[in-house]
mmCIF file of C-alpha atoms and ligand atoms in Angstrom:
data_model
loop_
_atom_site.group_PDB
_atom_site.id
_atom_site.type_symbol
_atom_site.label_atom_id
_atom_site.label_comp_id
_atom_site.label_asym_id
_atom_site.label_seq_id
_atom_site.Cartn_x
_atom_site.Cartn_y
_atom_site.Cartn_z
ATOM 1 C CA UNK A 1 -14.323 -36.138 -18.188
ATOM 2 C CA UNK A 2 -10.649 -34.062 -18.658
ATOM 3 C CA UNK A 3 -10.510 -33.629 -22.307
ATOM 4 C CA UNK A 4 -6.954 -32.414 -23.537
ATOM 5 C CA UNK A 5 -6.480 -29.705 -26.081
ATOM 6 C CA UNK A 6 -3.911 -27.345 -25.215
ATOM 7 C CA UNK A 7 -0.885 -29.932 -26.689
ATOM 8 C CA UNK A 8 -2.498 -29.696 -30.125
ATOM 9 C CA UNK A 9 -1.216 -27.518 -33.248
ATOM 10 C CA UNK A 10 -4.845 -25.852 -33.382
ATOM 11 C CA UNK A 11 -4.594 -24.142 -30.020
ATOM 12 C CA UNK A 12 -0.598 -23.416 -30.196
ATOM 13 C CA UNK A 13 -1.317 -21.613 -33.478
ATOM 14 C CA UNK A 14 -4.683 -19.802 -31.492
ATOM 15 C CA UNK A 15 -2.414 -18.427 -28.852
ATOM 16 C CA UNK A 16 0.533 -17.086 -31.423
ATOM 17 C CA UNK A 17 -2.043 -15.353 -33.492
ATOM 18 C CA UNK A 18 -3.697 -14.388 -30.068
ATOM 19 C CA UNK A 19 -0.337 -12.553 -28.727
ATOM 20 C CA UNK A 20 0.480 -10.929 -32.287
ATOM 21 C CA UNK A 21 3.517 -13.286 -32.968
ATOM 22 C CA UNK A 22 2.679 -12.922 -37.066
ATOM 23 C CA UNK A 23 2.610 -9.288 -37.002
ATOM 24 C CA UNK A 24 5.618 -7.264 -37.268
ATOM 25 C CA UNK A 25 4.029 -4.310 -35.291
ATOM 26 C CA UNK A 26 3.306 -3.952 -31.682
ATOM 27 C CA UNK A 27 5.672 -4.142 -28.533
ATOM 28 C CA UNK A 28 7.730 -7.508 -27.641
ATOM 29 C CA UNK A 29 7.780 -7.716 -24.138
ATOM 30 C CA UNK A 30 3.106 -7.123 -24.336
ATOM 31 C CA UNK A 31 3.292 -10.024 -27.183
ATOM 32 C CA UNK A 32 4.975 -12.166 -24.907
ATOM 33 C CA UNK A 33 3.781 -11.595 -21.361
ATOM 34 C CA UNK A 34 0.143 -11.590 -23.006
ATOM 35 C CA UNK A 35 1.052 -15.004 -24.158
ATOM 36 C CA UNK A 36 2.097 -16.432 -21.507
ATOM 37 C CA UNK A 37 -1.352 -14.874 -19.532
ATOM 38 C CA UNK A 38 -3.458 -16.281 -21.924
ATOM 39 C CA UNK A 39 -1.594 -20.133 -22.251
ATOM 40 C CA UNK A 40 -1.909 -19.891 -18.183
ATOM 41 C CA UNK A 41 -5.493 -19.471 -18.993
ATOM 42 C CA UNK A 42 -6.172 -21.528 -21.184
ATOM 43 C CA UNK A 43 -4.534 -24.200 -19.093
ATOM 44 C CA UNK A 44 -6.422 -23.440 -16.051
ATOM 45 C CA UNK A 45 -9.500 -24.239 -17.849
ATOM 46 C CA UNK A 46 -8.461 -27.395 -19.643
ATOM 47 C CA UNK A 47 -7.076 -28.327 -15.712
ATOM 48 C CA UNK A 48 -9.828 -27.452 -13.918
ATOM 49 C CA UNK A 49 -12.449 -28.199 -16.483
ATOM 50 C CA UNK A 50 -13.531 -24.602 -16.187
ATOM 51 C CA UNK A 51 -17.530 -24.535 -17.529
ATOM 52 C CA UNK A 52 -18.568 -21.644 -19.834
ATOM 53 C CA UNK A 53 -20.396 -20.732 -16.907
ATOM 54 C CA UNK A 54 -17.851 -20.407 -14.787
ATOM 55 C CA UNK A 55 -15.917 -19.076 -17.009
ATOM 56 C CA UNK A 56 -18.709 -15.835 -17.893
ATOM 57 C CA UNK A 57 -19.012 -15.294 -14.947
ATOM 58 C CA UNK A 58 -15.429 -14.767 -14.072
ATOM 59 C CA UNK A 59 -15.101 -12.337 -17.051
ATOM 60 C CA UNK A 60 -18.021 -9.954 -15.740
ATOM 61 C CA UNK A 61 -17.245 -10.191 -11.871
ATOM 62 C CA UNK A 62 -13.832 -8.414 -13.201
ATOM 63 C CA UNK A 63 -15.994 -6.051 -15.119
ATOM 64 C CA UNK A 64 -17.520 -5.372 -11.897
ATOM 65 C CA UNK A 65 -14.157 -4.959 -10.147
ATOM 66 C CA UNK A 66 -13.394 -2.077 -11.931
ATOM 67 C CA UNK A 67 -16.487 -0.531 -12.467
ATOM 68 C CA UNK A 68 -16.169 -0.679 -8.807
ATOM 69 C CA UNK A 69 -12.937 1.029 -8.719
ATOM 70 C CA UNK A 70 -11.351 -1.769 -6.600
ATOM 71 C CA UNK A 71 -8.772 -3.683 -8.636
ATOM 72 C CA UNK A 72 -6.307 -1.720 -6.712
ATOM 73 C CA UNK A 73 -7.707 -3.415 -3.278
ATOM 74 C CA UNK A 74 -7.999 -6.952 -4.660
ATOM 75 C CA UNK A 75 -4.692 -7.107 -5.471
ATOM 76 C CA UNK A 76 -3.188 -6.387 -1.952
ATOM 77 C CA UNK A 77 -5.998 -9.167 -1.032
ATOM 78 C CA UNK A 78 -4.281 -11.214 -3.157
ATOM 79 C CA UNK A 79 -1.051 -10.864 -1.646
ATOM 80 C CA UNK A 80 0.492 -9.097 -5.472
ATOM 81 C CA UNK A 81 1.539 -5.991 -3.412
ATOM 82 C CA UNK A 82 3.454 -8.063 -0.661
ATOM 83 C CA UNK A 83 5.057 -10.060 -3.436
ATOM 84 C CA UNK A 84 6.458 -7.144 -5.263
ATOM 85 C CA UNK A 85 7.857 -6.031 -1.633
ATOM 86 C CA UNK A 86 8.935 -9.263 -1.087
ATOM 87 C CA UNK A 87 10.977 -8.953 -4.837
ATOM 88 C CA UNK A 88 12.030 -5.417 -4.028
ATOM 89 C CA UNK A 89 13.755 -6.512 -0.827
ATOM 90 C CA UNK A 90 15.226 -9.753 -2.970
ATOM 91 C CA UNK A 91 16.828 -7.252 -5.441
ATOM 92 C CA UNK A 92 17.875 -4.517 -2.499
ATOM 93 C CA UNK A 93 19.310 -7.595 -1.347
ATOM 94 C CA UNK A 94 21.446 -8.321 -4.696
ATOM 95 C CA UNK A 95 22.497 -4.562 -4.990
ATOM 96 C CA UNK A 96 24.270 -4.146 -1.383
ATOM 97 C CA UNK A 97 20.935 -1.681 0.174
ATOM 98 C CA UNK A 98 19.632 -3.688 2.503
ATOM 99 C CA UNK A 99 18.786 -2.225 5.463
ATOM 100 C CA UNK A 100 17.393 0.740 6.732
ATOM 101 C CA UNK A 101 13.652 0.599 8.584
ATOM 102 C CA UNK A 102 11.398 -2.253 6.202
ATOM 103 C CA UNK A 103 9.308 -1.169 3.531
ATOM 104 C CA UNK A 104 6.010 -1.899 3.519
ATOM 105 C CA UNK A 105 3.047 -2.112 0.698
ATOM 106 C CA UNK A 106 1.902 1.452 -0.192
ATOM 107 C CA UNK A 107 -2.183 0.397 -0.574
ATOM 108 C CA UNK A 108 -4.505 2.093 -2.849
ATOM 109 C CA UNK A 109 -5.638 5.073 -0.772
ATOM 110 C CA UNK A 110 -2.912 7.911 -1.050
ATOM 111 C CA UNK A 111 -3.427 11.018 -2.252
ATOM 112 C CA UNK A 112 -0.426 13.377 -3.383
ATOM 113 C CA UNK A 113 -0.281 17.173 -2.540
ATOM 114 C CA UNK A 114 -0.712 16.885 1.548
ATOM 115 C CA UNK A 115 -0.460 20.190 3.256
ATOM 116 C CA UNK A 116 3.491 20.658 3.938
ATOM 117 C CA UNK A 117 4.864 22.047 7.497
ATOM 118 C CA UNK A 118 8.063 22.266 9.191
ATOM 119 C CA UNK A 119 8.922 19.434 12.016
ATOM 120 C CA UNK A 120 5.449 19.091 13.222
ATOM 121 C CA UNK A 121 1.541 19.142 12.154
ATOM 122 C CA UNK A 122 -1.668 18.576 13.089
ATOM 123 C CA UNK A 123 -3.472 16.055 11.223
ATOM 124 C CA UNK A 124 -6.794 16.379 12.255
ATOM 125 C CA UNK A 125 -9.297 18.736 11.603
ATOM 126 C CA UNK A 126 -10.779 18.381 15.242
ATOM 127 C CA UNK A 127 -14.517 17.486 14.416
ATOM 128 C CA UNK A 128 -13.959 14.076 16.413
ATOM 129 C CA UNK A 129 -14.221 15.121 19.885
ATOM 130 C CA UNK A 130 -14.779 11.762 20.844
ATOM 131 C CA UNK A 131 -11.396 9.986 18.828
ATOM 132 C CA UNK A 132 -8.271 9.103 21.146
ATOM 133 C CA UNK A 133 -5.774 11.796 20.501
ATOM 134 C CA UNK A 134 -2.263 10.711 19.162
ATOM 135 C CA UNK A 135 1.466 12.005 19.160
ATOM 136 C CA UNK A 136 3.124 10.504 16.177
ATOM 137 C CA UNK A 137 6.683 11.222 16.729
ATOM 138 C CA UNK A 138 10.226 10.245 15.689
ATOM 139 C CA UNK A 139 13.537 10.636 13.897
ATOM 140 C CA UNK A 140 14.840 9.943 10.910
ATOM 141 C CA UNK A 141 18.569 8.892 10.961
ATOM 142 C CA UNK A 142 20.798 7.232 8.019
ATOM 143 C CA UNK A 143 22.535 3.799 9.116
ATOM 144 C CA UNK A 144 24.923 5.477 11.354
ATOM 145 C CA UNK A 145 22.356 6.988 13.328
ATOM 146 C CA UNK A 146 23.586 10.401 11.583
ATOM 147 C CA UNK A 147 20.417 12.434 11.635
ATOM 148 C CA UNK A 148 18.774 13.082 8.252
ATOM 149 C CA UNK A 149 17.209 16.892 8.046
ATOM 150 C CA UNK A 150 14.908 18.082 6.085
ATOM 151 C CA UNK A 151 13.600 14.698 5.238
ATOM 152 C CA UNK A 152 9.830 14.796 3.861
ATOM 153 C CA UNK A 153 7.405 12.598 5.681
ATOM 154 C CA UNK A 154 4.584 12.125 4.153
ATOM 155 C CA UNK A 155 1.818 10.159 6.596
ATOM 156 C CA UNK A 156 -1.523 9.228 6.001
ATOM 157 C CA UNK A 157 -4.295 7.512 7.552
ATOM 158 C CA UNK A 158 -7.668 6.384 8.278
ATOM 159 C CA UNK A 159 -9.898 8.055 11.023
ATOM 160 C CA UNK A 160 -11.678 6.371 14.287
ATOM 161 C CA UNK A 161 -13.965 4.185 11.229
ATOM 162 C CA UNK A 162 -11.213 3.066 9.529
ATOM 163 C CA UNK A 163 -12.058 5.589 6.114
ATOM 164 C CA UNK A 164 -9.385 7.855 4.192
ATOM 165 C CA UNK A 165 -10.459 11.522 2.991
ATOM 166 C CA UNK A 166 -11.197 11.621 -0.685
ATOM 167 C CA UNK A 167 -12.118 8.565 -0.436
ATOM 168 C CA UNK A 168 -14.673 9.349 2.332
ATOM 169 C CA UNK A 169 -16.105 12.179 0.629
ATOM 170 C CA UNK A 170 -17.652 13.389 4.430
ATOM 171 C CA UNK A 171 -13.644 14.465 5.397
ATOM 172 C CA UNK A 172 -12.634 18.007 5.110
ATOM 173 C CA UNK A 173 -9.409 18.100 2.329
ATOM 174 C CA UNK A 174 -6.661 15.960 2.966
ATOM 175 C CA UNK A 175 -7.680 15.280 6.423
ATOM 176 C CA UNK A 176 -4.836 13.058 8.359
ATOM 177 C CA UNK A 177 -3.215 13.461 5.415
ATOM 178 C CA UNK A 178 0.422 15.604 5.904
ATOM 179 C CA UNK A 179 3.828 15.909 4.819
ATOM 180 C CA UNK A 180 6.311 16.879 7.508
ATOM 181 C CA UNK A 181 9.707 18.377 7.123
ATOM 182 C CA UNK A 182 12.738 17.013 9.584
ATOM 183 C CA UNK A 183 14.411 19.674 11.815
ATOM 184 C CA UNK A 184 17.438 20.019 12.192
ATOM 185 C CA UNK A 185 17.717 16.675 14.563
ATOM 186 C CA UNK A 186 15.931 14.672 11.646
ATOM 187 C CA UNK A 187 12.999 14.821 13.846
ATOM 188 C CA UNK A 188 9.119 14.888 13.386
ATOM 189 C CA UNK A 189 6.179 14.801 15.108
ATOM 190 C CA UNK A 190 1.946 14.782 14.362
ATOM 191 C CA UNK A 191 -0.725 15.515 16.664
ATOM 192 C CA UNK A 192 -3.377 13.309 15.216
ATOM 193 C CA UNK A 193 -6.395 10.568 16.508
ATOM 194 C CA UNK A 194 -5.932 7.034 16.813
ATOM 195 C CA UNK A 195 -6.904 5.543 13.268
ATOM 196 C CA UNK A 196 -9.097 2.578 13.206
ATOM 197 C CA UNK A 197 -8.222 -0.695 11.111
ATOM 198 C CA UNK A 198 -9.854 -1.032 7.164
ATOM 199 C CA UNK A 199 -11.921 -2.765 6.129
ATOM 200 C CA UNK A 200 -12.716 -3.936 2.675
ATOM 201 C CA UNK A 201 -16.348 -2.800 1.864
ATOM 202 C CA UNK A 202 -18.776 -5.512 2.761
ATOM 203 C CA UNK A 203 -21.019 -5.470 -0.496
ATOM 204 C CA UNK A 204 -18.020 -4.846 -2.918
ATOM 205 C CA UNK A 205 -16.320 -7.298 -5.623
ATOM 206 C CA UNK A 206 -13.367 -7.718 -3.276
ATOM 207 C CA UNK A 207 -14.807 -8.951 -0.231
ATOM 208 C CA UNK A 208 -16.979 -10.902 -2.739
ATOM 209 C CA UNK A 209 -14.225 -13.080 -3.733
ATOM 210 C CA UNK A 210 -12.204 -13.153 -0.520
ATOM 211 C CA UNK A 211 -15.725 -14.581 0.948
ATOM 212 C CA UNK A 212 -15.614 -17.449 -1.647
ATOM 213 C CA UNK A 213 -11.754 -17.922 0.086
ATOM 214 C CA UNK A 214 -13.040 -18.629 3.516
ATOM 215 C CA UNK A 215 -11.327 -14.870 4.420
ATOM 216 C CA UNK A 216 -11.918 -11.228 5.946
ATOM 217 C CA UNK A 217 -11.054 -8.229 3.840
ATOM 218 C CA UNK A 218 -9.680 -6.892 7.226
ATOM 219 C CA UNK A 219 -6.927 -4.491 7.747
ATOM 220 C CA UNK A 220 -5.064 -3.688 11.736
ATOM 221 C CA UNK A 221 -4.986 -0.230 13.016
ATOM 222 C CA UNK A 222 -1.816 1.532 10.421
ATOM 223 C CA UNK A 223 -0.367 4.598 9.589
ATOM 224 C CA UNK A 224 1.071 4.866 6.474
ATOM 225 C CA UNK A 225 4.382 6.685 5.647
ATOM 226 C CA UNK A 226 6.712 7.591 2.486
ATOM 227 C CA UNK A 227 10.147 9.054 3.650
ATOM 228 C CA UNK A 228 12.341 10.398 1.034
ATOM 229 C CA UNK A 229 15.492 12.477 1.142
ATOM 230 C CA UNK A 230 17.909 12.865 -1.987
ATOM 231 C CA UNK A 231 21.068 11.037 -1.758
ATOM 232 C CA UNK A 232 18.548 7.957 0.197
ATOM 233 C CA UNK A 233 16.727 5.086 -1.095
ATOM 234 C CA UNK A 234 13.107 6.146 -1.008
ATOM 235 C CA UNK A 235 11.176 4.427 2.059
ATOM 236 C CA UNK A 236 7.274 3.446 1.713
ATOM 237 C CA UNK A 237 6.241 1.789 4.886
ATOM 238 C CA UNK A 238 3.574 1.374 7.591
ATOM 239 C CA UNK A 239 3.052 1.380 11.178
ATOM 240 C CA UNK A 240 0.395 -1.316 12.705
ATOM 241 C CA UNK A 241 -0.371 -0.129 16.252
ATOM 242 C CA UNK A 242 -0.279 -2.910 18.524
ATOM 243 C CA UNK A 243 -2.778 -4.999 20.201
ATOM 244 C CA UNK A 244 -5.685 -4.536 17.174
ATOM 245 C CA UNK A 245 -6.811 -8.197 16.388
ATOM 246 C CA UNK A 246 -6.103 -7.982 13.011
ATOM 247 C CA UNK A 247 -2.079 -6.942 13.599
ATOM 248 C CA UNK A 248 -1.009 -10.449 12.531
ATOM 249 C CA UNK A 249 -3.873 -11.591 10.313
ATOM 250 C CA UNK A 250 -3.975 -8.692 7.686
ATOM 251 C CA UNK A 251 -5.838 -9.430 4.533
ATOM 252 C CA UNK A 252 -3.454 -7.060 2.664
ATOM 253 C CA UNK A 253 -0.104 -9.096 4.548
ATOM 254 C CA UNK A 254 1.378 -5.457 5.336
ATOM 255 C CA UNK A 255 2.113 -6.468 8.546
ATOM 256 C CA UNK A 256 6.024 -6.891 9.424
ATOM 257 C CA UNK A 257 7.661 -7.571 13.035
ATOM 258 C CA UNK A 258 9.720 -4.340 13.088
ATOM 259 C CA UNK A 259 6.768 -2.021 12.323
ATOM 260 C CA UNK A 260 4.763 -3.340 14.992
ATOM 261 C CA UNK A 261 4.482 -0.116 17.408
ATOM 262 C CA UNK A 262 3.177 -0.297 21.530
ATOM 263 C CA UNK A 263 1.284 3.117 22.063
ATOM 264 C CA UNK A 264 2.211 4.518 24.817
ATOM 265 C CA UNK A 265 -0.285 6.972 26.778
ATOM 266 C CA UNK A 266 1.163 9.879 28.873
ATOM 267 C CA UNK A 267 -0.412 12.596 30.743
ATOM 268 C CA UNK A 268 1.313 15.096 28.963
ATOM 269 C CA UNK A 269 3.915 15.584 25.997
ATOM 270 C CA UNK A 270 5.948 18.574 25.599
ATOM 271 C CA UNK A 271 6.023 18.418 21.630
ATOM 272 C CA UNK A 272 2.474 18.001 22.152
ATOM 273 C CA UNK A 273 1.896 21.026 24.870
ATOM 274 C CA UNK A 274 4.264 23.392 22.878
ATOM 275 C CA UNK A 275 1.579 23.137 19.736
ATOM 276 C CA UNK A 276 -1.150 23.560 22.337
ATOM 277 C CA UNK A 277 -2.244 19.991 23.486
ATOM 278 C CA UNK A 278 -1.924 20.023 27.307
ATOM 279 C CA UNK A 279 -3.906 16.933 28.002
ATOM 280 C CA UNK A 280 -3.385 13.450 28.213
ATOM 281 C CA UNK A 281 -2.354 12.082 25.266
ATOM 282 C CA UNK A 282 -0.887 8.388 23.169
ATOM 283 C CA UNK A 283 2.624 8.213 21.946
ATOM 284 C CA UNK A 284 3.452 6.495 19.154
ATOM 285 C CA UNK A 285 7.062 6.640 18.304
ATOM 286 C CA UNK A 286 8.721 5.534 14.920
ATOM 287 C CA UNK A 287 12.182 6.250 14.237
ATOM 288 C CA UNK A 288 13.415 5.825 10.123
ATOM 289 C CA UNK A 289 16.407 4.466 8.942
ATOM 290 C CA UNK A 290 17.312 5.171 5.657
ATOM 291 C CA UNK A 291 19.986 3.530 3.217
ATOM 292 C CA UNK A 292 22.207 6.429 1.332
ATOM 293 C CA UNK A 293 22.374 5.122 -2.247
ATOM 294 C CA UNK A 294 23.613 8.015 -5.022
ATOM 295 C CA UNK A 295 21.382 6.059 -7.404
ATOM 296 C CA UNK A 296 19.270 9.252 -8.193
ATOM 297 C CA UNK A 297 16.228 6.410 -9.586
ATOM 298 C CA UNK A 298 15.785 4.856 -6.164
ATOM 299 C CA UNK A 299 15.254 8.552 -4.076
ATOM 300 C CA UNK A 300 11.864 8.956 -5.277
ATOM 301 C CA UNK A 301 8.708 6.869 -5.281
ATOM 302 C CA UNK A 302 7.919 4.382 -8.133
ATOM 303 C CA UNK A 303 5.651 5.446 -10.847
ATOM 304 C CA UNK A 304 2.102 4.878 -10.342
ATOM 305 C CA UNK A 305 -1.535 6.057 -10.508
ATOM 306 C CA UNK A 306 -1.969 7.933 -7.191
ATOM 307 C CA UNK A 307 -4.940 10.295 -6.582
ATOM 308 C CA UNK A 308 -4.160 14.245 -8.164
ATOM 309 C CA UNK A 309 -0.558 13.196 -8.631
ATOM 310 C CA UNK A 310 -0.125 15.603 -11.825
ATOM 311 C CA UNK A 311 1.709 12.424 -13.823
ATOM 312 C CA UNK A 312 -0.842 9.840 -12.922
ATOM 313 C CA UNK A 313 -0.495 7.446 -15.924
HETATM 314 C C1 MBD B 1 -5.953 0.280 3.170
HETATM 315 O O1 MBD B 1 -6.006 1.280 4.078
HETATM 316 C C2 MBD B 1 -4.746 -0.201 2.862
HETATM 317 O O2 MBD B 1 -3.702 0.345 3.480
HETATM 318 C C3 MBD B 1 -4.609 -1.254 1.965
HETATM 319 C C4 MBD B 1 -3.284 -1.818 1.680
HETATM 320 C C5 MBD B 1 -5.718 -1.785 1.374
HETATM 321 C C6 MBD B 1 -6.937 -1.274 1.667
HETATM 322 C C7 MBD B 1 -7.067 -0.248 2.574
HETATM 323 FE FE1 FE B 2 -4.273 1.994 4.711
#
């Protein structure tokens, strides 16, 4: 039995005194956005004839989301990251900076103040003797293929489990976490091991609901990277290495054609030798593109809460 309540005067009035509407204080844009939440809400449970129990136990599991620290990883898993992307490149679009290498969703694991070096670092702390050793290389360039110097490239990543320092507790500080500085060419490169694909913890509130979805909290093989230069549109991407079987079936949909990279394993790399890594070793090369833009609001990262950033809101 549907019964219908959300036409009548009673609950109209409910959600204006809900939102604030009759009180002078308070901040427009909350009243109205918390509205329009809460009449969604409401809606979905006159629709779906939502029970109280359902409806309790929806409230707590997002308790438990947070006192789990993971609304940050549902909400990839629920494809909110890729939609802002997907808006951000819609409104590039609209302002004439298109272009440039694709941006990618940041994800909830990166932590500011990575060691800083010149052209090249090594982003391992070597206590994985048994991890495939890496050569992440490349060069940044604007859209003429002009090469961008003293670019910062920040890269982070997971190790051979598929866990992030800080997060992993076990991980010296900021391990395969760096920021690199282009030469003079625009060029970088990071001796580092082959990271192993995420995956969303199996006991946690995220996977819980993703399980009720018929889906994997699984992430591919990725390296994450922000690139940012004054007088350039700021660039947060990713690389997924190829061939992992989650490239195309990400539960965080990070995954994007042009970021899709083919290791490539050599018996020896210069870059790599002149640091001191003669052996054999797996290239991964991603050249940047960056849009110029003089819009001094676009050259930096977006606010957020990001671990020991100093302005974390
Ligand atoms: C990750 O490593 C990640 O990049 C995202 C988006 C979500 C969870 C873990
Ligand atoms: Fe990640």
């Amino acid at each position: 039995m549907t019964v219908k309540t959300m036409q009548t005067a009673e609950v109209k009035e409910l959600l204006e005194k809900v939102a604030g509407f009759d009180k002078s204080e308070g901040n427009e844009r909350v009243k109205k956005i918390v509205h329009r939440v809460m009449h969604d809400i409401f809606q979905i449970v006159e629709d779906f004839d939502v029970t109280p129990e359902e409806f309790w136990s929806a409230v707590y599991y997002v308790g438990e989301l947070g006192a789990n620290n993971e609304t940050a990883l549902l909400a990839p898993g629920l494809g909110m990251d890729r939609y802002l992307d997907i808006r951000q490149d819609a409104i590039d679009e609209a302002a004439g900076l298109a272009g440039g290498t694709p941006r990618t969703i940041e994800g909830p694991l990166y932590v500011a103040g990575a060691p800083l070096s010149e052209g090249f670092a090594r982003m391992d702390d070597g206590s994985d003797t048994e991890a495939e050793v890496i050569l992440i290389k490349g060069q940044v360039t604007d859209e003429q293929g002009v090469p961008v110097a003293n670019a910062i490239v920040d890269i982070w990543q997971a190790d051979a489990k598929g866990a992030y320092s800080f997060f992993d507790q076990s991980q010296s500080e900021y391990h395969l976490r760096r920021r690199i500085k282009t030469d003079a060419e625009g060029r970088y490169a990071a001796q580092s091991i082959m990271p192993c694909g995420y995956g969303c913890p199996p006991d946690g509130s995220t996977q819980k609901l993703l399980t009720q979805l018929g889906r994997h909290g699984q992430r591919p093989a990725h390296i994450h990277y922000f690139v940012a230069k004054p007088g350039f549109k700021h660039l947060t991407t990713q690389v997924n290495i190829a061939g992992d079987e989650y490239t195309f079936d990400d539960f965080a949909f990070a995954t994007r054609e042009e970021l899709v990279l083919e290791p490539k394993p050599v018996e020896r790399s210069d870059i790599a030798a002149r640091h001191g890594w003669e052996g054999p070793i797996t290239e991964v090369e991603f050249n940047v593109v960056l849009v110029a833009t003089d819009k001094a609001e676009l050259h930096e990262r977006h606010a957020r809460r990001r671990a020991l950033e100093e302005n974390a809101a």
